[in-house]
Coordinates of C-alpha atoms in Angstrom, one line a residue:
M862 CA 24.3 2.5 29.0
I863 CA 21.5 1.6 26.6
I864 CA 19.4 4.5 25.2
N865 CA 16.1 3.6 23.7
K866 CA 14.7 6.7 21.8
A867 CA 11.5 5.0 20.7
I868 CA 10.5 4.1 24.3
T869 CA 9.9 7.8 25.1
F870 CA 7.0 7.6 22.6
Q871 CA 5.4 4.8 24.5
T872 CA 2.3 5.8 26.5
D873 CA 1.8 4.9 30.2
E874 CA -1.0 2.5 29.2
E875 CA 1.3 0.7 26.8
A876 CA 4.1 0.5 29.4
E877 CA 1.7 -1.0 32.0
K878 CA 0.4 -3.5 29.5
K879 CA 4.0 -4.6 28.7
R880 CA 4.7 -5.0 32.5
I881 CA 1.6 -7.2 32.9
L882 CA 2.5 -9.3 29.9
Y883 CA 6.0 -10.0 31.2
Y884 CA 4.7 -10.7 34.7
E885 CA 2.2 -13.2 33.3
L886 CA 4.8 -14.8 31.2
F887 CA 7.1 -15.3 34.2
E888 CA 4.3 -16.8 36.2
K889 CA 3.4 -19.3 33.5
V890 CA 7.0 -20.2 32.4
R891 CA 8.6 -20.9 35.8
P892 CA 6.6 -24.1 36.7
L893 CA 6.8 -25.3 33.1
Y894 CA 10.5 -24.9 33.0
E895 CA 10.9 -26.8 36.2
S896 CA 8.7 -29.6 34.8
H897 CA 10.8 -29.6 31.6
E898 CA 7.8 -28.8 29.4
F899 CA 10.0 -26.7 27.1
H900 CA 7.6 -26.8 24.1
L901 CA 5.0 -25.0 26.2
V902 CA 7.7 -22.5 27.4
S903 CA 8.5 -21.6 23.8
K904 CA 4.8 -21.3 23.0
Y905 CA 4.2 -18.8 25.8
I906 CA 7.4 -16.8 25.0
R907 CA 6.3 -16.4 21.4
K908 CA 2.8 -15.4 22.4
C909 CA 4.1 -12.8 24.8
L910 CA 6.7 -11.4 22.4
I911 CA 4.2 -11.0 19.7
E912 CA 2.0 -8.8 21.9
V913 CA 5.0 -6.9 23.2
Q914 CA 6.2 -6.3 19.6
K915 CA 2.8 -4.9 18.7
I916 CA 3.1 -2.3 21.5
E917 CA 6.7 -1.4 20.7
N918 CA 5.9 -1.1 17.0
E919 CA 3.3 1.6 17.7
A920 CA 5.8 3.5 19.7
K921 CA 8.4 3.0 17.0
K922 CA 6.1 4.4 14.4
R923 CA 5.5 7.5 16.4
Y924 CA 9.2 8.0 16.9
I925 CA 10.0 7.5 13.2
L926 CA 7.3 9.9 12.1
S927 CA 8.5 12.5 14.6
L928 CA 11.8 12.6 12.8
N929 CA 10.0 14.1 9.8
G930 CA 12.6 12.9 7.3
N931 CA 15.5 14.7 9.0
Q932 CA 18.5 12.6 8.2
S933 CA 20.8 14.7 10.5
A934 CA 18.4 14.1 13.4
I935 CA 18.5 10.3 12.8
M936 CA 22.3 10.2 12.6
R937 CA 22.5 12.3 15.8
D938 CA 20.5 9.6 17.6
V939 CA 22.7 6.9 16.1
K940 CA 25.9 8.5 17.4
E941 CA 24.4 9.3 20.8
I942 CA 23.3 5.7 21.3
L943 CA 26.6 4.2 20.1
N944 CA 28.6 6.5 22.3
A945 CA 26.6 5.5 25.4
I946 CA 26.8 1.7 24.9
T947 CA 29.6 -0.1 26.7
Q948 CA 31.0 -3.6 26.4
E949 CA 29.6 -4.3 29.8
D950 CA 26.1 -3.6 28.5
F951 CA 26.6 -6.3 25.9
H952 CA 27.8 -8.9 28.5
R953 CA 25.1 -7.9 30.9
E954 CA 22.4 -8.3 28.3
I955 CA 23.5 -11.8 27.4
F956 CA 23.9 -12.8 31.1
S957 CA 20.4 -11.6 32.1
E958 CA 18.8 -13.6 29.3
K959 CA 20.8 -16.7 30.2
Q960 CA 19.8 -16.4 33.9
L961 CA 16.1 -16.3 33.1
F962 CA 16.1 -19.2 30.7
P963 CA 19.4 -21.0 31.0
E964 CA 18.9 -23.9 28.6
I965 CA 17.0 -22.0 26.0
R966 CA 19.3 -19.0 25.9
D967 CA 22.6 -20.7 26.7
S968 CA 23.6 -20.4 23.0
L969 CA 23.9 -16.7 23.4
N970 CA 26.8 -17.0 25.8
P971 CA 29.9 -15.8 24.0
N972 CA 31.9 -18.5 25.7
N973 CA 29.8 -21.2 24.0
V974 CA 29.1 -19.5 20.7
N975 CA 31.2 -22.0 18.8
K976 CA 28.8 -24.8 19.7
V977 CA 26.0 -23.0 17.9
Q978 CA 27.7 -21.2 15.0
K979 CA 31.2 -22.2 14.2
N980 CA 32.7 -19.1 12.7
I981 CA 31.1 -16.4 14.7
E982 CA 33.6 -14.1 16.3
D983 CA 33.1 -11.7 19.3
Y984 CA 33.4 -8.8 16.9
Q985 CA 30.5 -9.9 14.8
N986 CA 28.4 -10.8 17.9
F987 CA 28.9 -7.3 19.1
C988 CA 28.0 -5.8 15.7
F989 CA 24.8 -7.8 15.8
Y990 CA 24.1 -6.5 19.2
L991 CA 24.6 -2.9 18.1
V992 CA 22.3 -3.5 15.1
Q993 CA 19.5 -4.6 17.4
I994 CA 20.0 -1.6 19.7
L995 CA 19.9 0.7 16.6
Q996 CA 16.9 -1.0 15.0
E997 CA 14.6 2.0 15.3
Q998 CA 17.1 4.3 13.7
I999 CA 17.9 1.8 10.9
E1000 CA 14.2 1.5 10.1
A1001 CA 13.9 5.3 10.2
L1002 CA 16.7 5.6 7.6
Q1003 CA 15.0 2.9 5.4
Y1004 CA 11.6 4.5 5.9
Y1005 CA 12.8 7.9 4.5
D1006 CA 15.0 6.1 1.9
F1007 CA 18.4 7.3 3.3
P1008 CA 21.6 5.3 2.8
L1009 CA 22.8 3.0 5.5
E1010 CA 26.6 3.1 4.8
E1011 CA 27.4 5.7 7.5
T1012 CA 25.6 3.7 10.1
E1013 CA 27.4 0.6 9.1
T1014 CA 30.8 2.4 9.4
L1015 CA 29.9 3.7 12.8
I1016 CA 28.9 0.3 14.1
E1017 CA 32.1 -1.3 12.8
H1018 CA 34.2 1.4 14.3
K1019 CA 32.4 1.0 17.7
A1020 CA 33.0 -2.8 17.6
S1021 CA 36.7 -2.3 16.7
Q1022 CA 37.1 -0.3 19.9
H1023 CA 36.5 -3.5 21.9
Y1024 CA 37.3 -6.5 19.6
K1025 CA 39.7 -7.2 16.9
K1026 CA 38.1 -7.2 13.5
P1027 CA 38.2 -10.7 12.0
K1028 CA 40.3 -11.3 8.9
N1029 CA 38.5 -11.3 5.5
Y1030 CA 35.6 -9.6 7.2
E1031 CA 33.7 -7.7 4.4
A1032 CA 30.6 -6.1 5.9
L1033 CA 27.6 -6.6 8.2
P1034 CA 25.1 -9.1 6.8
L1035 CA 22.3 -6.7 7.6
F1036 CA 23.5 -4.1 5.1
R1037 CA 25.0 -6.4 2.5
T1038 CA 21.8 -8.3 1.7
K1039 CA 20.7 -9.3 -1.8
T1040 CA 18.6 -6.1 -2.0
A1041 CA 21.5 -4.5 -4.0
D1042 CA 20.9 -7.1 -6.7
L1043 CA 17.1 -6.5 -6.8
P1044 CA 15.2 -4.0 -8.9
K1045 CA 14.5 -0.9 -6.8
I1046 CA 10.9 0.4 -6.3
D1047 CA 10.5 4.2 -6.9
T1048 CA 8.5 5.4 -3.9
K1049 CA 7.9 8.9 -5.2
K1050 CA 4.2 9.8 -4.8
L1051 CA 1.9 10.9 -7.6
D1052 CA 0.7 14.5 -7.6
N1053 CA -2.0 14.1 -10.2
I1054 CA -3.8 11.3 -11.9
C1055 CA -5.5 10.7 -15.3
F1056 CA -9.1 9.5 -15.1
P1057 CA -10.6 7.9 -18.2
I1058 CA -14.1 9.0 -19.2
D1059 CA -14.6 7.1 -22.5
K1060 CA -17.5 4.9 -23.4
V1061 CA -15.7 1.6 -22.8
N1062 CA -14.4 2.5 -19.3
S1063 CA -17.8 3.9 -18.5
T1064 CA -19.3 0.5 -19.2
L1065 CA -16.8 -2.3 -18.5
W1066 CA -16.4 -2.0 -14.8
Y1067 CA -20.0 -2.0 -13.8
G1068 CA -21.3 -5.5 -14.1
F1069 CA -20.4 -6.1 -17.7
P1070 CA -21.2 -9.7 -18.6
I1071 CA -18.3 -12.2 -19.1
G1072 CA -17.9 -14.0 -22.4
T1073 CA -20.6 -12.1 -24.3
V1074 CA -20.0 -9.6 -27.1
R1075 CA -22.0 -6.4 -26.5
G1076 CA -22.4 -3.4 -28.7
L1077 CA -21.9 0.0 -26.9
K1078 CA -23.9 2.9 -28.4
A1079 CA -21.3 5.3 -29.8
E1080 CA -23.5 7.5 -32.1
S1081 CA -24.6 10.9 -30.8
D1082 CA -28.3 11.4 -29.9
K1083 CA -28.6 13.7 -32.8
D1084 CA -27.3 11.0 -35.3
S1085 CA -29.4 8.4 -33.5
R1086 CA -32.5 10.4 -34.3
K1087 CA -31.5 10.4 -37.9
G1088 CA -31.4 6.6 -37.8
K1089 CA -27.6 6.3 -37.8
Q1090 CA -25.9 3.6 -35.6
A1091 CA -22.3 3.1 -34.6
N1092 CA -21.7 0.4 -32.0
I1093 CA -18.3 -0.3 -30.3
L1094 CA -18.1 -4.1 -30.0
L1095 CA -16.8 -5.2 -26.6
L1096 CA -16.0 -8.6 -25.1
L1097 CA -14.7 -9.4 -21.7
D1098 CA -13.1 -12.8 -20.9
F1099 CA -10.5 -14.4 -18.7
T1100 CA -7.3 -16.2 -19.7
A1101 CA -6.3 -19.7 -18.6
L1102 CA -3.6 -20.1 -16.0
N1103 CA -0.9 -22.8 -16.7
G1104 CA -3.2 -24.3 -19.3
V1105 CA -6.2 -24.6 -17.0
N1106 CA -9.3 -22.6 -17.6
I1107 CA -10.0 -20.2 -14.8
N1108 CA -13.6 -20.0 -13.6
I1109 CA -14.0 -16.4 -12.4
S1110 CA -17.6 -16.0 -11.5
R1111 CA -17.5 -12.4 -10.5
E1112 CA -17.8 -9.4 -12.9
L1113 CA -15.4 -6.5 -12.7
T1114 CA -16.3 -3.8 -10.2
V1115 CA -15.6 -0.1 -9.7
Y1116 CA -13.0 -1.1 -7.0
D1117 CA -11.2 -3.1 -9.8
K1118 CA -11.4 0.0 -11.9
W1119 CA -9.7 2.2 -9.3
V1120 CA -7.0 -0.3 -8.7
W1121 CA -6.4 -0.6 -12.5
N1122 CA -6.4 3.2 -13.0
A1123 CA -3.9 3.5 -10.1
C1124 CA -1.6 1.0 -11.8
A1125 CA -2.0 2.6 -15.2
N1126 CA -1.1 6.1 -13.8
L1127 CA 1.9 4.7 -11.8
K1128 CA 3.2 3.0 -15.0
E1129 CA 2.6 6.2 -17.1
Q1130 CA 4.6 8.2 -14.5
G1131 CA 7.6 6.0 -14.6
H1132 CA 6.8 3.4 -11.9
D1133 CA 7.5 0.1 -13.6
I1134 CA 7.6 -2.0 -10.3
I1135 CA 5.0 -1.0 -7.6
T1136 CA 3.6 -2.2 -4.3
A1137 CA 0.1 -2.6 -3.0
E1138 CA 0.7 0.4 -0.8
Q1139 CA 1.5 2.6 -3.8
I1140 CA -1.7 1.5 -5.5
Y1141 CA -3.6 2.3 -2.3
K1142 CA -2.2 5.8 -2.3
A1143 CA -2.8 6.3 -6.0
M1144 CA -6.4 5.5 -5.3
G1145 CA -6.6 8.7 -3.3
N1146 CA -6.0 7.2 0.2
S1147 CA -3.8 8.6 2.9
G1148 CA -1.8 6.7 5.5
R1149 CA -0.9 3.0 5.0
P1150 CA -3.1 0.1 4.2
N1151 CA -3.6 -2.7 6.6
A1152 CA -3.0 -6.4 5.7
K1153 CA -6.6 -6.9 4.8
I1154 CA -6.7 -4.0 2.4
K1155 CA -3.3 -5.1 0.8
E1156 CA -4.8 -8.5 0.3
K1157 CA -7.9 -7.0 -1.4
I1158 CA -5.7 -4.9 -3.7
L1159 CA -3.5 -7.9 -4.7
E1160 CA -6.6 -10.0 -5.4
S1161 CA -8.0 -7.2 -7.6
V1162 CA -4.6 -7.0 -9.5
E1163 CA -4.7 -10.8 -10.1
I1164 CA -8.3 -10.6 -11.4
I1165 CA -7.7 -7.7 -13.8
S1166 CA -4.3 -9.2 -14.9
R1167 CA -6.3 -12.3 -16.1
A1168 CA -9.0 -10.3 -17.7
R1169 CA -8.8 -9.9 -21.5
V1170 CA -10.7 -7.4 -23.5
S1171 CA -11.6 -7.4 -27.2
I1172 CA -12.6 -4.1 -28.8
D1173 CA -13.7 -3.3 -32.4
T1174 CA -14.6 0.3 -33.3
A1175 CA -15.2 -0.3 -37.1
E1176 CA -18.8 1.1 -37.0
E1177 CA -17.8 4.1 -35.0
H1178 CA -14.8 4.9 -37.3
E1179 CA -17.1 4.7 -40.4
L1180 CA -19.4 7.2 -38.9
Y1181 CA -16.8 9.4 -37.1
T1182 CA -13.5 9.3 -39.0
R1183 CA -11.9 11.5 -36.4
Y1184 CA -11.5 8.4 -34.3
N1185 CA -8.9 5.9 -35.5
R1186 CA -10.1 2.4 -36.2
F1187 CA -9.2 0.2 -33.3
K1188 CA -9.4 -3.6 -33.2
A1189 CA -7.5 -5.6 -30.7
T1190 CA -7.6 -8.2 -27.9
F1191 CA -5.4 -7.5 -24.9
P1192 CA -5.0 -8.1 -21.2
L1193 CA -6.5 -5.3 -19.0
L1194 CA -3.3 -5.2 -17.1
A1195 CA -0.1 -7.0 -18.1
T1196 CA 1.8 -7.8 -14.9
E1197 CA 4.0 -10.3 -13.2
I1198 CA 4.7 -10.7 -9.5
C1199 CA 8.4 -10.2 -8.6
T1200 CA 10.8 -9.6 -5.8
A1201 CA 12.1 -6.0 -5.4
S1202 CA 13.7 -3.7 -3.0
S1203 CA 11.9 -0.8 -1.3
R1204 CA 13.6 1.5 1.2
G1205 CA 16.2 -1.3 1.9
Q1206 CA 13.5 -3.9 2.5
V1207 CA 12.8 -6.9 0.3
V1208 CA 9.3 -6.9 -1.1
E1209 CA 8.3 -10.4 -2.2
D1210 CA 4.9 -9.5 -3.7
A1211 CA 5.9 -6.5 -5.8
I1212 CA 4.1 -6.0 -9.1
R1213 CA 5.9 -5.4 -12.3
I1214 CA 3.7 -3.6 -14.9
I1215 CA 4.9 -4.8 -18.2
E1216 CA 3.3 -2.1 -20.3
T1217 CA 0.8 0.8 -20.0
P1218 CA -2.6 -0.8 -20.2
K1219 CA -3.9 -0.6 -23.8
L1220 CA -7.4 0.4 -22.6
F1221 CA -5.8 3.4 -20.8
A1222 CA -3.9 4.3 -24.0
F1223 CA -7.2 3.8 -26.0
A1224 CA -8.9 6.5 -23.9
E1225 CA -5.8 8.8 -24.1
D1226 CA -5.7 8.5 -27.9
R1227 CA -9.3 9.6 -28.1
Q1228 CA -8.6 12.5 -25.7
Q1229 CA -11.2 11.1 -23.4
V1230 CA -9.3 11.4 -20.1
T1231 CA -9.3 14.1 -17.6
R1232 CA -6.3 15.0 -15.4
L1233 CA -7.1 15.4 -11.7
P1234 CA -5.1 16.5 -8.7
L1235 CA -4.7 13.3 -6.6
N1236 CA -6.5 14.9 -3.6
V1237 CA -9.7 15.0 -5.6
L1238 CA -9.9 11.3 -5.1
D1239 CA -9.5 11.7 -1.3
S1240 CA -13.1 12.5 -0.5
P1241 CA -14.1 12.2 3.2
I1242 CA -16.2 9.1 2.9
S1243 CA -15.0 5.5 3.3
K1244 CA -14.1 3.7 0.1
T1245 CA -16.7 1.0 0.3
E1246 CA -18.0 -0.5 -3.0
D1247 CA -21.1 1.7 -2.8
N1248 CA -19.3 4.9 -2.0
L1249 CA -16.7 4.3 -4.7
L1250 CA -19.5 3.8 -7.2
L1251 CA -20.9 7.2 -6.2
S1252 CA -17.5 9.0 -6.2
D1253 CA -16.7 7.4 -9.6
Y1254 CA -20.0 8.5 -11.1
L1255 CA -19.6 12.1 -9.8
L1256 CA -16.0 12.3 -11.0
T1257 CA -17.0 11.1 -14.5
R1258 CA -20.0 13.4 -14.8
I1259 CA -18.3 16.5 -13.4
S1260 CA -15.2 15.8 -15.5
K1261 CA -17.3 15.8 -18.7
M1262 CA -19.0 19.0 -17.6
R1263 CA -15.5 20.6 -17.2
N1264 CA -14.5 19.5 -20.6
N1265 CA -17.7 20.5 -22.4
P1266 CA -19.2 24.0 -21.5
N1267 CA -22.4 23.1 -23.4
M1268 CA -23.1 20.1 -21.2
T1269 CA -25.9 20.4 -18.6
R1270 CA -24.6 21.2 -15.1
I1271 CA -27.5 19.4 -13.5
I1272 CA -27.5 15.7 -12.2
L1273 CA -30.9 14.3 -11.3
L1274 CA -31.1 12.3 -8.1
E1275 CA -33.1 9.7 -10.0
T1276 CA -30.2 9.2 -12.4
I1277 CA -27.8 8.8 -9.4
Y1278 CA -30.2 6.2 -8.0
Q1279 CA -30.1 4.2 -11.2
K1280 CA -26.3 4.5 -12.0
C1281 CA -25.1 4.0 -8.4
K1282 CA -27.5 1.3 -7.4
V1283 CA -29.2 3.4 -4.7
E1284 CA -32.3 1.2 -4.3
T1285 CA -33.5 0.9 -0.7
P1286 CA -35.3 3.7 1.2
K1287 CA -32.4 3.8 3.7
Q1288 CA -29.8 4.2 0.9
K1289 CA -31.9 7.0 -0.6
Q1290 CA -32.2 8.7 2.8
R1291 CA -28.4 8.6 3.3
L1292 CA -27.5 9.8 -0.3
P1293 CA -27.9 13.6 0.3
E1294 CA -25.5 13.6 3.2
K1295 CA -22.9 11.6 1.1
L1296 CA -23.3 13.9 -1.8
S1297 CA -22.8 16.9 0.4
R1298 CA -19.6 15.6 1.9
I1299 CA -18.1 14.7 -1.5
L1300 CA -19.1 17.9 -3.2
T1301 CA -18.0 20.0 -0.3
H1302 CA -14.6 18.3 -0.6
Y1303 CA -14.5 19.2 -4.3
K1304 CA -15.4 22.8 -3.4
E1305 CA -12.8 23.1 -0.7
I1306 CA -10.0 21.9 -3.0
E1307 CA -11.4 24.3 -5.7
W1308 CA -12.1 21.6 -8.2
I1309 CA -15.6 23.0 -8.4
K1310 CA -16.7 26.5 -7.5
N1311 CA -19.9 25.5 -5.7
Y1312 CA -22.9 23.2 -5.8
Q1313 CA -26.6 23.3 -5.1
L1314 CA -28.4 20.3 -3.7
T1315 CA -32.2 20.0 -3.7
T1316 CA -34.6 17.1 -3.1
R1317 CA -34.6 16.5 -6.9
E1318 CA -31.2 17.4 -8.3
V1319 CA -27.6 18.5 -7.9
K1320 CA -26.4 21.6 -9.8
I1321 CA -22.7 22.1 -10.2
F1322 CA -21.0 25.6 -10.6
F1323 CA -17.6 26.3 -12.1

């Protein structure tokens, strides 16, 4: 008897949708099969299976999450399913598939298996069958980063009850993949994150021009009134790829900054090889990113990996000797794309961070970083470019207030308009509600004590 644990997490609506999909497939395929239009048969089968797979994946996710990382519960399910399965289930499954699509599925018949794959034995076929039945449990073990060896042993023991184990048989291909030879990704989550608040990071990510040296005002207002000047010279450019100059027309954005900062913090906390999902979570997001968000993160990593920065603090060092002289040209993020293993799965687009970003170390050396609980970044507004700009500005301003008791606790709305590109009447109308949601979040997690929002300003209390 086949037991499917995940199917119990399928809703009635999902079950009905699957039934309709299979019925429609049968109605379309029968006449095509009779007219020998097998290419169309395959097309409709693939289309149907893709839709069914989407439904089953949702139920599978709910099942895996319900296990809540309990390894014993997963293994109980594995043993219960294996104990219930019989050799007749295996034969019945193959026969039913062959009966529906004889020519297409004929290769699954154990009597004909040598025609398709010469050295396949009944023992190994049965193992493959058991692996498919246990797919949800195997994925649950991988999701929670548990070992698979016990499941492998149980499957081989079950197969040995019905078939003789082939000579020189080492292990199931499913479990003996090349992942053992790949670098392993540490999936441990970050609890806190460093956020740079230095002059360079407060300028570079907000439309800084490409290919032009700019001087950043580094002298205090008091020294400026005395006629003293201390510029930090900054240049942003992009490297060539394979000897070809790359024409990157867009400037760096606050989204790039948050991706970069996530990468820097992951590297600092021991994560040498990371995934787009880890970057997503280190940006303060919960849940898992969809394909579109992953693509956006990887595109941002590529941009900032090609970006090169030149910094010279000679003037600042001359005026303020407490800051070390710094003159260097370096990549914003030194990376390479590699293949790695994460929870037993091969990740083709993993990111190896070669070194802690020098700009991050630059801010740390000057003690111009603030350490935040990661949940500070998880404010209850969507992380659009506009909202990120607002969150980033508030984080920077409030962090500076926390580090300097003499700094004003007031932020003018006019300043927010200017710094966060709040320009249209509609944007200005929506701003107070956004500010309230972000600041209420800060208050609830006790990062600030309270705030006061008026039509003119925001006042922060600690």
